[in-house]
Coordinates of C-alpha atoms and ligand atoms in Angstrom, one line a residue:
X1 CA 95.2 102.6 65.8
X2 CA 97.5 104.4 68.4
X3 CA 99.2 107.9 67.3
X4 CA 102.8 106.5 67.1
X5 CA 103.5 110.3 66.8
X6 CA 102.4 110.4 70.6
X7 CA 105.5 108.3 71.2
X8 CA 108.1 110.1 69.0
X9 CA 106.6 114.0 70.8
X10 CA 108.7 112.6 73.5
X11 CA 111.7 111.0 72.7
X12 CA 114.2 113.6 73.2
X13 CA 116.8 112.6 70.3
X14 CA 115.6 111.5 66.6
X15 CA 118.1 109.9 64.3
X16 CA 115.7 111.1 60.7
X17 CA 115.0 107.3 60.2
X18 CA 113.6 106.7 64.1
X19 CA 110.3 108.0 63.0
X20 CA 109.4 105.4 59.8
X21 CA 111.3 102.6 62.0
X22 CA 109.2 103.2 65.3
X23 CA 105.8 103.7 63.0
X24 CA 107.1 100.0 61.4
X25 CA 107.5 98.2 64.7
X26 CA 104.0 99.5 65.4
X27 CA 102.7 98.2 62.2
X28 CA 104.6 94.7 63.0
X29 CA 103.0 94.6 66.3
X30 CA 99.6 95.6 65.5
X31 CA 100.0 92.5 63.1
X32 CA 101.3 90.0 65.7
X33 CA 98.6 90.8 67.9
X34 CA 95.9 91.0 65.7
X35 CA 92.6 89.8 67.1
X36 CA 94.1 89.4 70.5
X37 CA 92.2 91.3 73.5
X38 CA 93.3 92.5 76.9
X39 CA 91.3 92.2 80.0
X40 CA 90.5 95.6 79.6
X41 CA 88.7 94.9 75.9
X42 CA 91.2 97.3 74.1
X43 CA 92.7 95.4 71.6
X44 CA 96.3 94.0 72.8
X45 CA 98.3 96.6 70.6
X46 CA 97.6 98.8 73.1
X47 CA 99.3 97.3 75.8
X48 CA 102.5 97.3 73.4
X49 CA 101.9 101.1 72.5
X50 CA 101.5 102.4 76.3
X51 CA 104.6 100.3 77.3
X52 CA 106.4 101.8 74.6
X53 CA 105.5 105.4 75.6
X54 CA 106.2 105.0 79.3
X55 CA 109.9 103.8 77.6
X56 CA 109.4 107.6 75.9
X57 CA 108.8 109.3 78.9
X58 CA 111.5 107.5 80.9
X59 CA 113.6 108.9 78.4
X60 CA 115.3 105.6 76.6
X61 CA 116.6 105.1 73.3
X62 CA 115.3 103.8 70.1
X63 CA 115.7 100.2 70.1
X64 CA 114.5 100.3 73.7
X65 CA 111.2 101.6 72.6
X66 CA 111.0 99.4 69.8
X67 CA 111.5 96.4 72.0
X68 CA 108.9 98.1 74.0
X69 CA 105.9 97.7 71.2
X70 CA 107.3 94.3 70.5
X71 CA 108.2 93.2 73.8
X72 CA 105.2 90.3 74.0
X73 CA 105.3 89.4 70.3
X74 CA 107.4 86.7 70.5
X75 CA 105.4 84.8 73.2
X76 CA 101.9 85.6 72.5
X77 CA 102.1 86.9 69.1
X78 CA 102.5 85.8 65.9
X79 CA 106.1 86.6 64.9
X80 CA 109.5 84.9 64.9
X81 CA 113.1 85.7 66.0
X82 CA 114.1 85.7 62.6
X83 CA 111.9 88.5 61.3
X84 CA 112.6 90.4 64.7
X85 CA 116.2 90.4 63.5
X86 CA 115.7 90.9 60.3
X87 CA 113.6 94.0 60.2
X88 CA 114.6 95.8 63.3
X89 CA 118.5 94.6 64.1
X90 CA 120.5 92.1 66.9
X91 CA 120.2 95.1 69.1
X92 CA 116.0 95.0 69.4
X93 CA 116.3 91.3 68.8
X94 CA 118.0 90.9 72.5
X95 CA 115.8 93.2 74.7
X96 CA 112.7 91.3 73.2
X97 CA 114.0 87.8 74.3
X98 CA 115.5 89.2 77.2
X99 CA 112.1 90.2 78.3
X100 CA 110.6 87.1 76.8
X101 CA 113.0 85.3 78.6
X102 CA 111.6 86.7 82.1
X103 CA 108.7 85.1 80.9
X104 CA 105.1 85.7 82.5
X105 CA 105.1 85.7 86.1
X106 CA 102.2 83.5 86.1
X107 CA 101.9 83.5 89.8
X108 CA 101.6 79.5 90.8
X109 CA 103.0 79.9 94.1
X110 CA 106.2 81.4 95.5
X111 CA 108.5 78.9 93.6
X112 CA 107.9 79.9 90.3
X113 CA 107.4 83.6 91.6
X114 CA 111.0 83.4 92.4
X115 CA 112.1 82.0 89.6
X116 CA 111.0 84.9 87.3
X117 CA 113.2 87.0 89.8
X118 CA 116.1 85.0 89.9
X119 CA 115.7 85.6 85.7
X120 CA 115.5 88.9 85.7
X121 CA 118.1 90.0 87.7
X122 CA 120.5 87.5 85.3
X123 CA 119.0 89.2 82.5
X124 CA 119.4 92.5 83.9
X125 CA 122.8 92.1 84.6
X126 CA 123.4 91.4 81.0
X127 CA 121.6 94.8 80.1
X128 CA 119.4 97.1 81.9
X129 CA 117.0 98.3 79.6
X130 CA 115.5 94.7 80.1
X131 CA 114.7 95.8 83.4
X132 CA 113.2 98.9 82.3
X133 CA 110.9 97.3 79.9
X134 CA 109.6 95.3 82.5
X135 CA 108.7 98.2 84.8
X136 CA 107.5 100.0 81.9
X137 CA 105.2 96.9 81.0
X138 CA 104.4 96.6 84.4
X139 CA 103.4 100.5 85.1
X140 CA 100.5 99.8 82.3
X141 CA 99.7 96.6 83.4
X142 CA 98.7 98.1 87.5
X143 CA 97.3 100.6 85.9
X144 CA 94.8 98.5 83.9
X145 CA 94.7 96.5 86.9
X146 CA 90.9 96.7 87.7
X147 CA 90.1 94.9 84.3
X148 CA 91.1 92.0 86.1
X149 CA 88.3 90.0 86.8
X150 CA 89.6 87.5 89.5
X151 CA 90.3 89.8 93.2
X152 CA 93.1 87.0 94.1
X153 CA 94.9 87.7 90.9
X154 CA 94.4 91.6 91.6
X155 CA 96.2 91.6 95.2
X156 CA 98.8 89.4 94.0
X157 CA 100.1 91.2 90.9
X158 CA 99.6 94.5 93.3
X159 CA 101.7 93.3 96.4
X160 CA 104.1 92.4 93.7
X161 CA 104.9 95.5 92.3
X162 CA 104.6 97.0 96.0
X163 CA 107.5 94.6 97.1
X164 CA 109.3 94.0 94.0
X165 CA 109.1 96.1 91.4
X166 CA 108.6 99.5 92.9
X167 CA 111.9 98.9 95.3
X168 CA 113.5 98.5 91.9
X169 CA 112.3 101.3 90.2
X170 CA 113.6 102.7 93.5
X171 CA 116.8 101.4 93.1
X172 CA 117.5 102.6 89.9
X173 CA 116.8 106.1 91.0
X174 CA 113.2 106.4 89.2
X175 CA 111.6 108.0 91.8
X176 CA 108.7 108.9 89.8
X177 CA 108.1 105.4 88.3
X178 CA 108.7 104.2 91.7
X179 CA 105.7 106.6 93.2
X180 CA 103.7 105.6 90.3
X181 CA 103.9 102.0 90.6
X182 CA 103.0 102.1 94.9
X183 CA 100.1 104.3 94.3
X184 CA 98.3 102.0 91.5
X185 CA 99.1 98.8 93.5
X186 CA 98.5 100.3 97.5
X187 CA 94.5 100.5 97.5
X188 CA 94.4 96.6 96.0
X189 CA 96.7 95.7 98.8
X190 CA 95.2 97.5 101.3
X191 CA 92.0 99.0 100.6
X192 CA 90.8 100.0 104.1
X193 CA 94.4 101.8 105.0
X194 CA 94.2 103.2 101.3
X195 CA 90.6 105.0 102.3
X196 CA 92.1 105.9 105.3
X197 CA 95.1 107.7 104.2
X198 CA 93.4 108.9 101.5
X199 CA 91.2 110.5 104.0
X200 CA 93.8 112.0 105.8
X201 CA 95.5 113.5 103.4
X202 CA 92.3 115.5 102.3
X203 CA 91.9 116.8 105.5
X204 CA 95.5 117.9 106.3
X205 CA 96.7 119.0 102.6
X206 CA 94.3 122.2 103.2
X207 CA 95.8 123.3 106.0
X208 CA 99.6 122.8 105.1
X209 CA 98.7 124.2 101.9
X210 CA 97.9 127.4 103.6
X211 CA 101.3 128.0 105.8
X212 CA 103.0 126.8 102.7
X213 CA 101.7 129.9 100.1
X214 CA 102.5 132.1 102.6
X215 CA 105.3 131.3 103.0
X216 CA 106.2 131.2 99.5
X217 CA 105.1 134.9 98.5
X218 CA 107.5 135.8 101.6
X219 CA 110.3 133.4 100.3
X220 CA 110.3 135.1 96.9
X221 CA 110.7 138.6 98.0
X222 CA 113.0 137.2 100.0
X223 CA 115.3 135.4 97.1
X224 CA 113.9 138.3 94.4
X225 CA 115.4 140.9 97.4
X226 CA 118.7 138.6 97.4
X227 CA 119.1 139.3 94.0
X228 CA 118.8 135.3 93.7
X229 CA 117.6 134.8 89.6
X230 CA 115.9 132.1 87.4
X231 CA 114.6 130.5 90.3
X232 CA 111.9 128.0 89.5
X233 CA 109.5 127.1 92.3
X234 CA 106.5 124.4 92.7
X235 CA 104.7 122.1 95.4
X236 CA 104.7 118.7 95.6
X237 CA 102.1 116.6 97.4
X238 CA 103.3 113.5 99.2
X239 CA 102.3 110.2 97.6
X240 CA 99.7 108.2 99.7
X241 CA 101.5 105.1 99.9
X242 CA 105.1 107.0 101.2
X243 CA 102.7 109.5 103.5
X244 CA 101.2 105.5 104.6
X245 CA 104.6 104.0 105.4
X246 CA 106.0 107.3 107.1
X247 CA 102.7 106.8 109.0
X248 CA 103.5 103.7 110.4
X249 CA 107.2 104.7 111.4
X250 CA 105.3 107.3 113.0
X251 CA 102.9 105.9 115.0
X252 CA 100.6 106.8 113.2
X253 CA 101.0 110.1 114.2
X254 CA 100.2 112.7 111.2
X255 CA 101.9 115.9 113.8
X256 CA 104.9 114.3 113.4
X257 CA 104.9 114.4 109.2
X258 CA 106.3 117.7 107.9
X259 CA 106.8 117.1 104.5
X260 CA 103.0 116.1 103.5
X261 CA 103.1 119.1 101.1
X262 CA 107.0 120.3 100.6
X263 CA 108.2 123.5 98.4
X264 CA 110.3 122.7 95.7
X265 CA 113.2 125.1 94.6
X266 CA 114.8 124.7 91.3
X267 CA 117.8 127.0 90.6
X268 CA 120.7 126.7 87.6
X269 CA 123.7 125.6 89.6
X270 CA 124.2 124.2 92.8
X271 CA 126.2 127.5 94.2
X272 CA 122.8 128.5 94.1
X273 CA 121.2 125.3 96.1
X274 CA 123.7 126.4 98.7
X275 CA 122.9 130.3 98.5
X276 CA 119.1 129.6 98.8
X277 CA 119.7 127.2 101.6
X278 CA 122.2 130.3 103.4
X279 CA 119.2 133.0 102.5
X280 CA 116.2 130.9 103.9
X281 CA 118.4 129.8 107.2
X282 CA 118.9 133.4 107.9
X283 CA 115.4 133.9 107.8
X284 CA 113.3 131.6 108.8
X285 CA 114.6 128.9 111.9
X286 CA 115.3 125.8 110.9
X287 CA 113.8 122.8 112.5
X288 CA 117.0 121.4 114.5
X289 CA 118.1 117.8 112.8
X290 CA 116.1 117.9 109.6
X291 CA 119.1 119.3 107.1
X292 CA 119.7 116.8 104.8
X293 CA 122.7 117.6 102.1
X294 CA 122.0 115.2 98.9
X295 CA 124.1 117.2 97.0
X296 CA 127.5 116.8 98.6
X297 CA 126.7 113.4 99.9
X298 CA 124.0 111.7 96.9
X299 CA 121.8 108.6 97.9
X300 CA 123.6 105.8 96.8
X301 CA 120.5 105.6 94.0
X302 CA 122.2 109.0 92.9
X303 CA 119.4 111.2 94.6
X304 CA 120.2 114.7 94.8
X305 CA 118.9 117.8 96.9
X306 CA 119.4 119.4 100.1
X307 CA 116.6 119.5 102.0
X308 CA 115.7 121.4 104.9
X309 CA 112.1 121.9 107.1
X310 CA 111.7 125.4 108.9
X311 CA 109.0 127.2 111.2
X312 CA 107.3 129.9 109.0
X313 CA 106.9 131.9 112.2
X314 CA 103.2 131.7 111.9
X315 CA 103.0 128.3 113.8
X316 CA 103.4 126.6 110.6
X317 CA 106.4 124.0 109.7
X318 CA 107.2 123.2 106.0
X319 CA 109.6 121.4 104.2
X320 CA 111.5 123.1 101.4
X321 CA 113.5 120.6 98.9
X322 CA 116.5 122.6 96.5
X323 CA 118.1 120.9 93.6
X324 CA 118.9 122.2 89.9
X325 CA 116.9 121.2 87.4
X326 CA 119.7 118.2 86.4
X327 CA 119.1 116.5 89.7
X328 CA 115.2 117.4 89.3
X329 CA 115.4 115.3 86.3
X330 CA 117.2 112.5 87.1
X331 CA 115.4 112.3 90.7
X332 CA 112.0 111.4 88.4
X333 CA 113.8 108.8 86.3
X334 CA 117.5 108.3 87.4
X335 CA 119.4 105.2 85.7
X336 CA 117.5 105.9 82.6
X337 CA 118.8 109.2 81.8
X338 CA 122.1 107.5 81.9
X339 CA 121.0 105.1 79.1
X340 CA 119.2 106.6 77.2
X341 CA 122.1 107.9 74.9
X342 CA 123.7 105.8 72.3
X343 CA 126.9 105.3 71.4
X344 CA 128.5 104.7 67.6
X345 CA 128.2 101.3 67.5
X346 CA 124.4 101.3 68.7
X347 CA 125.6 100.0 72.8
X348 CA 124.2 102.2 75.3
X349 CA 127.3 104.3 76.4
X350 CA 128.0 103.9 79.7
X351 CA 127.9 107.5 81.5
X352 CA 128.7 108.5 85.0
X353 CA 128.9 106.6 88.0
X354 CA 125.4 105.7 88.5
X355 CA 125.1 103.3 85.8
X356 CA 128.2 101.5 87.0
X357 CA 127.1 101.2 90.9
X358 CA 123.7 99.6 89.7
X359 CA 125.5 97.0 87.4
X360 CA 127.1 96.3 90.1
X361 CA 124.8 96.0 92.7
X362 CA 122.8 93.4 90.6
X363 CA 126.2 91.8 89.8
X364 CA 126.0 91.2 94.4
X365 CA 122.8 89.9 94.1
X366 CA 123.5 87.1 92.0
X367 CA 126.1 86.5 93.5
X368 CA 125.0 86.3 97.2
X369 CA 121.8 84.2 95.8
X370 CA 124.0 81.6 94.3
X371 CA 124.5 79.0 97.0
X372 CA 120.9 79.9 98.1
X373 CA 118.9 76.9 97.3
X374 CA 115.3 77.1 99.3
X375 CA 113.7 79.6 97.1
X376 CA 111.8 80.7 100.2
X377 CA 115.0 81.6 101.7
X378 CA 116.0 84.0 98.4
X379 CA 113.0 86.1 98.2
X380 CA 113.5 86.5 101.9
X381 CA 117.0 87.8 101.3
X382 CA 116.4 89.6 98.5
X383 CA 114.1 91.9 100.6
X384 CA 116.0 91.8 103.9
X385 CA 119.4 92.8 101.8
X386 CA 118.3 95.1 99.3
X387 CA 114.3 96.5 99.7
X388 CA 114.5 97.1 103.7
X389 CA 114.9 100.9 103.8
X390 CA 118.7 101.7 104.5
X391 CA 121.5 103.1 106.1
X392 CA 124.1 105.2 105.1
X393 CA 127.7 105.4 106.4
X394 CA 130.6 106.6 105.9
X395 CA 134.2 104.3 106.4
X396 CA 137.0 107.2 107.5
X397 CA 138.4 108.0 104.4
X398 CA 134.6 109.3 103.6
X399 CA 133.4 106.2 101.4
X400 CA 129.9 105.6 101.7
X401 CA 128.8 102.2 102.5
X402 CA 124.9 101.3 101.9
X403 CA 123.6 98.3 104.3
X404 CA 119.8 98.1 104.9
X405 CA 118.6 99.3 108.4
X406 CA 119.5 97.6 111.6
X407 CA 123.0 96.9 110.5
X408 CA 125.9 96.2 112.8
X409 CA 129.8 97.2 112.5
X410 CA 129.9 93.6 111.4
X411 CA 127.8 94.1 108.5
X412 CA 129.7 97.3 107.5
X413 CA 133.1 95.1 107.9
X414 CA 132.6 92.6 105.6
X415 CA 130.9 95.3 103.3
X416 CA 133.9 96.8 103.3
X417 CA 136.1 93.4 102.9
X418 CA 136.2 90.1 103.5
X419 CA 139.3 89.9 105.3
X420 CA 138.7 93.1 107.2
X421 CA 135.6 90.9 108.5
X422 CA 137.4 88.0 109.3
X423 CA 140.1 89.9 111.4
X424 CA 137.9 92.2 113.1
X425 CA 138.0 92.6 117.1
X426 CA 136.3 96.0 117.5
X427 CA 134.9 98.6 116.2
X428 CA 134.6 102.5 116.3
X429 CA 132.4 104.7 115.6
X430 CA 132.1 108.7 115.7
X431 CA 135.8 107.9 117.0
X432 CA 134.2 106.4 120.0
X433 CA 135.1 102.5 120.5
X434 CA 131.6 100.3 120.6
X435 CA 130.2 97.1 120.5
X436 CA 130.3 95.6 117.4
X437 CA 126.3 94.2 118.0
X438 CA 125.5 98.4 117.7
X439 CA 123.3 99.4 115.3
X440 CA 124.3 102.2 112.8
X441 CA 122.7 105.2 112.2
X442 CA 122.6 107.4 109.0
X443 CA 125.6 109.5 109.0
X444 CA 128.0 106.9 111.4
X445 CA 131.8 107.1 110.5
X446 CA 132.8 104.2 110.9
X447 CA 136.3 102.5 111.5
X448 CA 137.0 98.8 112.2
X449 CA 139.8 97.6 114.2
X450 CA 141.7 94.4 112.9
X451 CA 144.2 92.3 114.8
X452 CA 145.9 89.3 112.9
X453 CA 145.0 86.5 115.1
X454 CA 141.0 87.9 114.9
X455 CA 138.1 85.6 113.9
X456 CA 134.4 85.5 113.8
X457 CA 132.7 83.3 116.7
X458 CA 129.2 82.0 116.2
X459 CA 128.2 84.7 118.4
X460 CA 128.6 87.4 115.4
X461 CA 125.7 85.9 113.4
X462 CA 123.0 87.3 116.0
X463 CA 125.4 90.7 115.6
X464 CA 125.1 91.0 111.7
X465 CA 122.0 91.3 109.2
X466 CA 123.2 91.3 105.7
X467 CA 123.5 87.7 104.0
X468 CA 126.7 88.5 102.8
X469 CA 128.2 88.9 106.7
X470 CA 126.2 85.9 107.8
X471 CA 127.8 83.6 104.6
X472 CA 131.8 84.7 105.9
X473 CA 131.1 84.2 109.1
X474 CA 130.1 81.0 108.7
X475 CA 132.7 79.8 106.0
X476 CA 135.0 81.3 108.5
X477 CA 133.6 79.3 111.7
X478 CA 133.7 76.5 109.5
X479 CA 137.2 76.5 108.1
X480 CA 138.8 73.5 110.1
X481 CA 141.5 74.8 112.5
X482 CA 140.2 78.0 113.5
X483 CA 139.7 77.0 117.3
X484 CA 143.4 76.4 117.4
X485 CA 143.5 79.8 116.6
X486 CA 145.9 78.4 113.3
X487 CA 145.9 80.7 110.3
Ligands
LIG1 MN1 103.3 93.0 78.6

């Protein structure tokens, strides 16, 4: 038996009944799982129970966590819709179908693979704490991952959650899950790189951790002599699997990785991001090109910091990152915070900004997967459009316009519009007219110049890398009467 009270410790609102209602959904899935066993040998309720609590820690509501403990009742345990309903509400009743729904990825080849993908983002669109559950479910499932007996079934369940679910968790602006999920999966996936990154890591964490307490008994006197208060100050160790990917953007070259250990600030308000940021500047030197604002311009995820890497003046370099503590929170579990509130008639009420751009960007997946019939082809898109690591720029009234990396003027066009897209013939960037086959950078302001009688040529599908420029261009192309230049 679990200590349900484990759970409750960290849900941060309690109506009075949430506690007998929560110990109840236990008590109903201890029953519908009763005599079941995972790989592990623990008995199955404890699946339920850790996927619940990770729900807990991620900060969700109620019915979220109950769904949580009964999220696999109705398809391996022994318990029906109607008692679901019944005992625990409509509300609990659809976030345990939804994830039922999703059913088990039960990995017989990519075709069915995709399928489950193609489900959950429909399901997710409907309501994202079906998501959630998932990548709670999943974060116990990689971590029990070695009770797997069969190695096959190991990689593939790992490189899942590396290319799948960990990009979501991404996505949603749960950078902790996200960290959790790639560090569980990366040494099944890669076991020799795992070793040696691990490795690395060992060796070079001493030494930065040196330069870095230095530097931070100087930095306080610095703030404390500043008359800067409250400040809260910790390190934070980079991950192995992010230290392995920034390895391999890097050549492999660990010299050129300054943030392997980075000094956290945490301050009450962010006129006092910007005063620490104007206090260590004047200071120490900054590192030329490595100022990164989060907090005026967020991460389309909603990620939020400034950061900034200076010489300590003792040949060391470190990283410093300075947030509040609001954006320290939501930068470990993002969209969730946003949900996690319930309105009066038991919906999740729908906060701030975040939530909305998320919805959304599921609401552009399905819809750019739709006339995508080789299930191949979708999984390919899916990571080209929304996993590849990506760029952020700006159009010139200061909107910011997300594309993944590699992305043209063209790309950024039909982002922007369709019709801007089809009537493009140039584009500008930084003010400065360029080709439209130019890739952007991080930062770019970009402006596109439209002329009535423009139109795409076949020629603009090597220029553009999103599916949702290619799919225009080629409805465009195909329209009849275009080469008569007819509109
Ligand atoms: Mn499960």
């Amino acid at each position: 038996m679990q200590n349900v009270k484990e759970i409750l410790d960290l849900m941060k609102s309690l109506a009075p009944q949430d506690g007998a209602v929560i110990e109840k959904a236990y008590m109903v899935a201890e029953k519908a799982h009763d005599g079941q066993k995972r790989f592990t040998g623990d008995p199955y309720v404890k699946h339920s129970f850790e996927t619940a609590k990770n729900l807990a820690v991620f900060g969700m509501d109620r019915d979220t966590i109950i769904a949580g403990l009964l999220h696999d009742a109705l398809e391996d345990g022994n318990i029906t819709s109607e008692v679901i309903e019944k005992e625990f509400g409509k509300e609990v009743l659809f976030l345990v179908q939804g994830v039922t729904k999703l059913g088990k990825l039960k990995y017989q080849g990519v075709e069915r693979h995709v399928e489950s993908l193609r489900k959950m983002f429909i399901a997710t669109a409907q309501d994202m704490r079906v998501l959630i559950i998932k990548l709670a479910d999943r974060l116990h499932n990689i971590k029990t991952l070695y009770g797997h007996e069969k190695k096959d079934k190991q990689r593939r369940i790992a490189l899942e959650t590396l290319e799948i679910y960990a990009p979501l968790a991404n996505r949603l602006g749960m950078g902790k899950l996200k960290g959790e999920l790639e560090d569980e999966a990366f040494p099944y996936v890669y076991p020799e790189d795992y070793k040696r990154v691990k490795e690395l890591l060992k060796e070079r964490r001493g030494e930065n951790e040196k330069y870095l307490e230095k530097f931070h008994r100087s930095l306080q006197k610095e703030l404390a002599a500043q008359g800067m208060k409250n400040v809260h100050t910790d390190y934070r160790t980079k991950r192995l699997y992010s230290l392995y990917k920034k390895l391999k953007r890097k050549n492999n070259d660990i010299e050129k990785i300054y943030d392997i250990t980075s000094l956290r600030i945490i301050v009450p308000t962010v006129e006092d991001c910007y005063k620490v940021l104007g206090i260590i500047h004047s200071a120490w030197r900054p590192l030329p090109g490595r100022i990164k604002d989060y907090i005026a311009l967020p991460k389309p995820n909603g990620y939020q910091s400034i950061h900034t890497t200076v010489f300590t003046g003792d040949g060391g370099i470190v990283e410093i990152q300075i947030r509040t503590e609001g954006m320290h929170k939501e930068a470990r579990y993002g969209i969730a915070s946003h949900l996690a509130y319930k309105g009066e008639l038991g919906k999740p009420r729908k906060k701030g900004e975040a939530l909305k751009k998320n919805v959304l960007w599921i609401d552009q997946l399905i819809e750019c997967q739709k006339n995508v019939s080789e299930t191949g082809e979708f999984l390919e898109n899916l990571k080209m459009d929304f996993f590849k690591d990506r760029v952020f720029v700006f159009t010139p009234k200061g909107d910011v316009i997300d594309l993944p990396e590699e992305s043209t003027p063209v790309d950024f066009a039909y982002a922007v519009h369709s019709d801007i897209g089809n009537h493009m013939s140039g584009a500008k960037i930084n003010g400065k007219m360029v080709g439209i086959d130019t890739k952007l950078k991080n930062g770019d302001i970009v402006e596109i110049v439209t002329k009535k009688g423009g139109h795409p040529t076949s020629k603009w599908l090597e220029s553009s890398k999103t599916t949702l420029a290619k799919r225009n261009i080629r409805g465009a192309i195909q329209r009849p009467g275009h080469k008569t230049g007819k509109h």
